[in-house]
């Protein structure tokens, strides 16, 4: 009987040792925003692109020019802003606003020069029958498809969340292609790949071999693993890879990312920490506490992908809480973690760059 418990005991002691022995450093690197989210390390520019969901901005942090935080405002549009995924080999991004996916061409400008939106084209709208829903987190896969979850925006407020029915969230796959039956414009192959049992689909990641896909559902306080058919873009065999309640982790899983060792780094919104998890065994390996309650997402960046960038939020925090947490809403850079991340996938330029740039209405 004792031998059965020995591997688990050794694993727990090793995880504890790693958590204590780490000599990591945490540094706030940006001014605060209302709700930072969806960070993306852009290899082409060596910058972090992230979102202020409530402030309706896309921002860009350049470690080489840390005082020059760029931003573009989408306040003229209706809806929350998230995510923003760069398009490969060009200056465009795919940006979610409400439940409309836009192709936005940005001139970020030289240091000290304001960024400018050159063009913006509405590409696709989803869930017109769910007027209170909005896009949440999203990423591109290795085959050039964009995956974005949706949620009931009323659940953003913890005070109001329990009044509404769960499972209104969905997970969409977008694959833009030319509609040869039209003289201009594009159609979007939009497929709901997970139609039920999701409430707040959030952070996501694929294993390097494309065999598995991880998705956080914040309301369920769990990260799920799916078998992933990379050729068809289909998910199957959903299982729980890590449940917060099983490990006494406070808060809920928000944005997440994988490292080269196959471990997940999960931002714990309302929990004031980032955790490192082995999703293959369901083990909690490390806890990094931050001096603010609402870490919202994590992304590896830097030349060697060894800097963990963590966005945070100050949304709905009162004056007293903000006084206790002056760094709320800032983006943090965590170094010295002893591992590094995997490259982020931009959206392929072939599909998106040919889009008609005339205004589209819905």
Short mmCIF file of N, CA, C and O in Angstrom, two decimals, residues 190-244:
data_model
loop_
_atom_site.label_atom_id
_atom_site.label_comp_id
_atom_site.label_asym_id
_atom_site.label_seq_id
_atom_site.Cartn_x
_atom_site.Cartn_y
_atom_site.Cartn_z
N UNK A 190 -17.21 29.52 -40.51
CA UNK A 190 -17.37 29.63 -39.07
C UNK A 190 -18.10 28.40 -38.57
O UNK A 190 -19.22 28.14 -38.97
N UNK A 191 -17.47 27.65 -37.69
CA UNK A 191 -18.10 26.44 -37.19
C UNK A 191 -18.04 26.43 -35.68
O UNK A 191 -16.98 26.64 -35.09
N UNK A 192 -19.18 26.18 -35.06
CA UNK A 192 -19.21 26.03 -33.61
C UNK A 192 -18.73 24.62 -33.30
O UNK A 192 -19.41 23.64 -33.60
N UNK A 193 -17.54 24.50 -32.73
CA UNK A 193 -16.95 23.19 -32.52
C UNK A 193 -17.29 22.61 -31.15
O UNK A 193 -17.18 21.42 -30.94
N UNK A 194 -17.67 23.45 -30.21
CA UNK A 194 -18.14 22.98 -28.91
C UNK A 194 -19.40 23.76 -28.62
O UNK A 194 -19.35 24.96 -28.38
N UNK A 195 -20.55 23.13 -28.64
CA UNK A 195 -21.81 23.84 -28.62
C UNK A 195 -22.43 23.95 -27.23
O UNK A 195 -23.33 24.75 -27.04
N UNK A 196 -22.00 23.13 -26.29
CA UNK A 196 -22.68 23.17 -25.00
C UNK A 196 -21.69 22.93 -23.87
O UNK A 196 -20.51 22.68 -24.09
N UNK A 197 -22.21 23.05 -22.67
CA UNK A 197 -21.43 22.79 -21.45
C UNK A 197 -20.22 23.69 -21.30
O UNK A 197 -19.23 23.31 -20.70
N UNK A 198 -20.30 24.88 -21.87
CA UNK A 198 -19.29 25.91 -21.64
C UNK A 198 -19.99 27.16 -21.13
O UNK A 198 -21.04 27.54 -21.63
N UNK A 199 -19.39 27.79 -20.15
CA UNK A 199 -19.98 29.01 -19.61
C UNK A 199 -19.13 30.22 -19.95
O UNK A 199 -19.59 31.18 -20.56
N UNK A 200 -17.85 30.18 -19.56
CA UNK A 200 -16.92 31.26 -19.90
C UNK A 200 -15.67 30.61 -20.49
O UNK A 200 -14.64 30.48 -19.83
N UNK A 201 -15.70 30.17 -21.77
CA UNK A 201 -14.49 29.65 -22.39
C UNK A 201 -13.43 30.74 -22.44
O UNK A 201 -13.72 31.87 -22.81
N UNK A 202 -12.21 30.37 -22.06
CA UNK A 202 -11.20 31.40 -21.84
C UNK A 202 -9.88 30.99 -22.47
O UNK A 202 -9.83 30.69 -23.65
N UNK A 203 -8.79 30.97 -21.67
CA UNK A 203 -7.47 30.69 -22.20
C UNK A 203 -7.39 29.35 -22.90
O UNK A 203 -8.09 28.39 -22.54
N UNK A 204 -6.51 29.27 -23.92
CA UNK A 204 -6.39 28.05 -24.71
C UNK A 204 -4.95 27.85 -25.16
O UNK A 204 -4.16 28.80 -25.23
N UNK A 205 -4.61 26.59 -25.46
CA UNK A 205 -3.27 26.26 -25.95
C UNK A 205 -3.31 24.90 -26.62
O UNK A 205 -4.14 24.04 -26.28
N UNK A 206 -2.38 24.71 -27.57
CA UNK A 206 -2.22 23.43 -28.25
C UNK A 206 -0.84 22.85 -27.90
O UNK A 206 0.13 23.60 -27.77
N UNK A 207 -0.76 21.54 -27.78
CA UNK A 207 0.54 20.92 -27.61
C UNK A 207 1.32 21.02 -28.91
O UNK A 207 0.73 21.11 -30.00
N UNK A 208 2.67 21.01 -28.85
CA UNK A 208 3.47 21.19 -30.08
C UNK A 208 3.20 20.14 -31.15
O UNK A 208 3.33 20.43 -32.34
N UNK A 209 2.81 18.93 -30.75
CA UNK A 209 2.52 17.88 -31.74
C UNK A 209 1.09 17.94 -32.25
O UNK A 209 0.67 17.10 -33.05
N UNK A 210 0.32 18.94 -31.78
CA UNK A 210 -1.06 19.13 -32.21
C UNK A 210 -1.98 17.97 -31.85
O UNK A 210 -3.05 17.82 -32.43
N UNK A 211 -1.61 17.19 -30.86
CA UNK A 211 -2.47 16.07 -30.45
C UNK A 211 -3.54 16.51 -29.46
O UNK A 211 -4.62 15.89 -29.40
N UNK A 212 -3.24 17.56 -28.69
CA UNK A 212 -4.17 17.96 -27.63
C UNK A 212 -4.38 19.47 -27.64
O UNK A 212 -3.50 20.25 -28.01
N UNK A 213 -5.56 19.84 -27.19
CA UNK A 213 -5.96 21.25 -27.07
C UNK A 213 -6.47 21.46 -25.65
O UNK A 213 -7.25 20.64 -25.13
N UNK A 214 -6.01 22.53 -25.00
CA UNK A 214 -6.44 22.86 -23.65
C UNK A 214 -7.30 24.11 -23.68
O UNK A 214 -7.02 25.07 -24.40
N UNK A 215 -8.36 24.09 -22.88
CA UNK A 215 -9.29 25.22 -22.81
C UNK A 215 -9.74 25.41 -21.37
O UNK A 215 -10.22 24.47 -20.73
N UNK A 216 -9.60 26.64 -20.87
CA UNK A 216 -10.11 26.97 -19.54
C UNK A 216 -11.57 27.38 -19.65
O UNK A 216 -11.96 28.10 -20.57
N UNK A 217 -12.38 26.91 -18.70
CA UNK A 217 -13.73 27.43 -18.52
C UNK A 217 -13.76 28.07 -17.14
O UNK A 217 -13.76 27.37 -16.12
N UNK A 218 -13.76 29.39 -17.12
CA UNK A 218 -13.60 30.10 -15.85
C UNK A 218 -14.72 29.79 -14.87
O UNK A 218 -14.47 29.61 -13.67
N UNK A 219 -15.95 29.72 -15.35
CA UNK A 219 -17.07 29.48 -14.45
C UNK A 219 -17.02 28.09 -13.84
O UNK A 219 -17.44 27.89 -12.69
N UNK A 220 -16.49 27.12 -14.58
CA UNK A 220 -16.36 25.76 -14.06
C UNK A 220 -15.13 25.58 -13.19
O UNK A 220 -14.96 24.52 -12.59
N UNK A 221 -14.25 26.59 -13.19
CA UNK A 221 -12.99 26.53 -12.44
C UNK A 221 -12.18 25.29 -12.82
O UNK A 221 -11.62 24.59 -11.97
N UNK A 222 -12.13 25.05 -14.14
CA UNK A 222 -11.43 23.87 -14.63
C UNK A 222 -10.76 24.19 -15.96
O UNK A 222 -11.18 25.08 -16.71
N UNK A 223 -9.69 23.45 -16.24
CA UNK A 223 -9.05 23.45 -17.55
C UNK A 223 -9.30 22.09 -18.17
O UNK A 223 -9.02 21.05 -17.54
N UNK A 224 -9.83 22.07 -19.38
CA UNK A 224 -10.19 20.83 -20.05
C UNK A 224 -9.17 20.49 -21.14
O UNK A 224 -8.58 21.39 -21.76
N UNK A 225 -8.99 19.21 -21.35
CA UNK A 225 -8.15 18.73 -22.44
C UNK A 225 -9.03 18.01 -23.46
O UNK A 225 -9.91 17.23 -23.10
N UNK A 226 -8.77 18.31 -24.75
CA UNK A 226 -9.47 17.66 -25.85
C UNK A 226 -8.45 16.96 -26.75
O UNK A 226 -7.34 17.46 -26.94
N UNK A 227 -8.83 15.85 -27.32
CA UNK A 227 -8.08 15.32 -28.45
C UNK A 227 -8.30 16.27 -29.62
O UNK A 227 -9.42 16.74 -29.85
N UNK A 228 -7.24 16.55 -30.37
CA UNK A 228 -7.32 17.54 -31.44
C UNK A 228 -6.96 16.91 -32.77
O UNK A 228 -5.88 16.33 -32.93
N UNK A 229 -7.87 16.99 -33.72
CA UNK A 229 -7.62 16.57 -35.09
C UNK A 229 -7.15 17.80 -35.86
O UNK A 229 -7.96 18.65 -36.26
N UNK A 230 -5.83 17.91 -36.05
CA UNK A 230 -5.27 19.12 -36.63
C UNK A 230 -5.68 19.30 -38.09
O UNK A 230 -5.85 20.43 -38.55
N UNK A 231 -5.85 18.21 -38.81
CA UNK A 231 -6.22 18.33 -40.22
C UNK A 231 -7.62 18.88 -40.39
O UNK A 231 -7.87 19.74 -41.23
N UNK A 232 -8.55 18.40 -39.58
CA UNK A 232 -9.95 18.80 -39.71
C UNK A 232 -10.33 19.94 -38.77
O UNK A 232 -11.39 20.55 -38.95
N UNK A 233 -9.51 20.20 -37.77
CA UNK A 233 -9.85 21.23 -36.79
C UNK A 233 -11.01 20.83 -35.91
O UNK A 233 -11.89 21.64 -35.61
N UNK A 234 -11.00 19.58 -35.47
CA UNK A 234 -12.11 19.03 -34.69
C UNK A 234 -11.62 18.60 -33.31
O UNK A 234 -10.54 18.03 -33.17
N UNK A 235 -12.44 18.85 -32.31
CA UNK A 235 -12.14 18.46 -30.94
C UNK A 235 -12.99 17.25 -30.54
O UNK A 235 -14.12 17.11 -30.99
N UNK A 236 -12.44 16.42 -29.64
CA UNK A 236 -13.20 15.28 -29.13
C UNK A 236 -12.64 14.87 -27.77
O UNK A 236 -11.58 15.34 -27.35
N UNK A 237 -13.36 13.99 -27.09
CA UNK A 237 -12.90 13.38 -25.84
C UNK A 237 -12.51 14.41 -24.79
O UNK A 237 -11.39 14.44 -24.29
N UNK A 238 -13.46 15.25 -24.45
CA UNK A 238 -13.21 16.27 -23.43
C UNK A 238 -13.05 15.63 -22.05
O UNK A 238 -13.89 14.85 -21.61
N UNK A 239 -11.94 15.98 -21.38
CA UNK A 239 -11.70 15.53 -20.01
C UNK A 239 -11.14 16.69 -19.20
O UNK A 239 -10.57 17.63 -19.75
N UNK A 240 -11.31 16.63 -17.89
CA UNK A 240 -10.77 17.68 -17.01
C UNK A 240 -9.29 17.41 -16.75
O UNK A 240 -8.92 16.36 -16.21
N UNK A 241 -8.43 18.34 -17.16
CA UNK A 241 -7.00 18.21 -16.92
C UNK A 241 -6.60 18.76 -15.56
O UNK A 241 -5.66 18.26 -14.94
N UNK A 242 -7.34 19.77 -15.09
CA UNK A 242 -7.01 20.37 -13.78
C UNK A 242 -8.23 21.12 -13.27
O UNK A 242 -8.79 21.95 -13.98
N UNK A 243 -8.63 20.79 -12.05
CA UNK A 243 -9.74 21.48 -11.39
C UNK A 243 -9.21 22.27 -10.19
O UNK A 243 -8.51 21.72 -9.35
N UNK A 244 -9.57 23.53 -10.12
CA UNK A 244 -9.09 24.38 -9.04
C UNK A 244 -9.50 23.83 -7.67
O UNK A 244 -8.72 23.84 -6.72
#
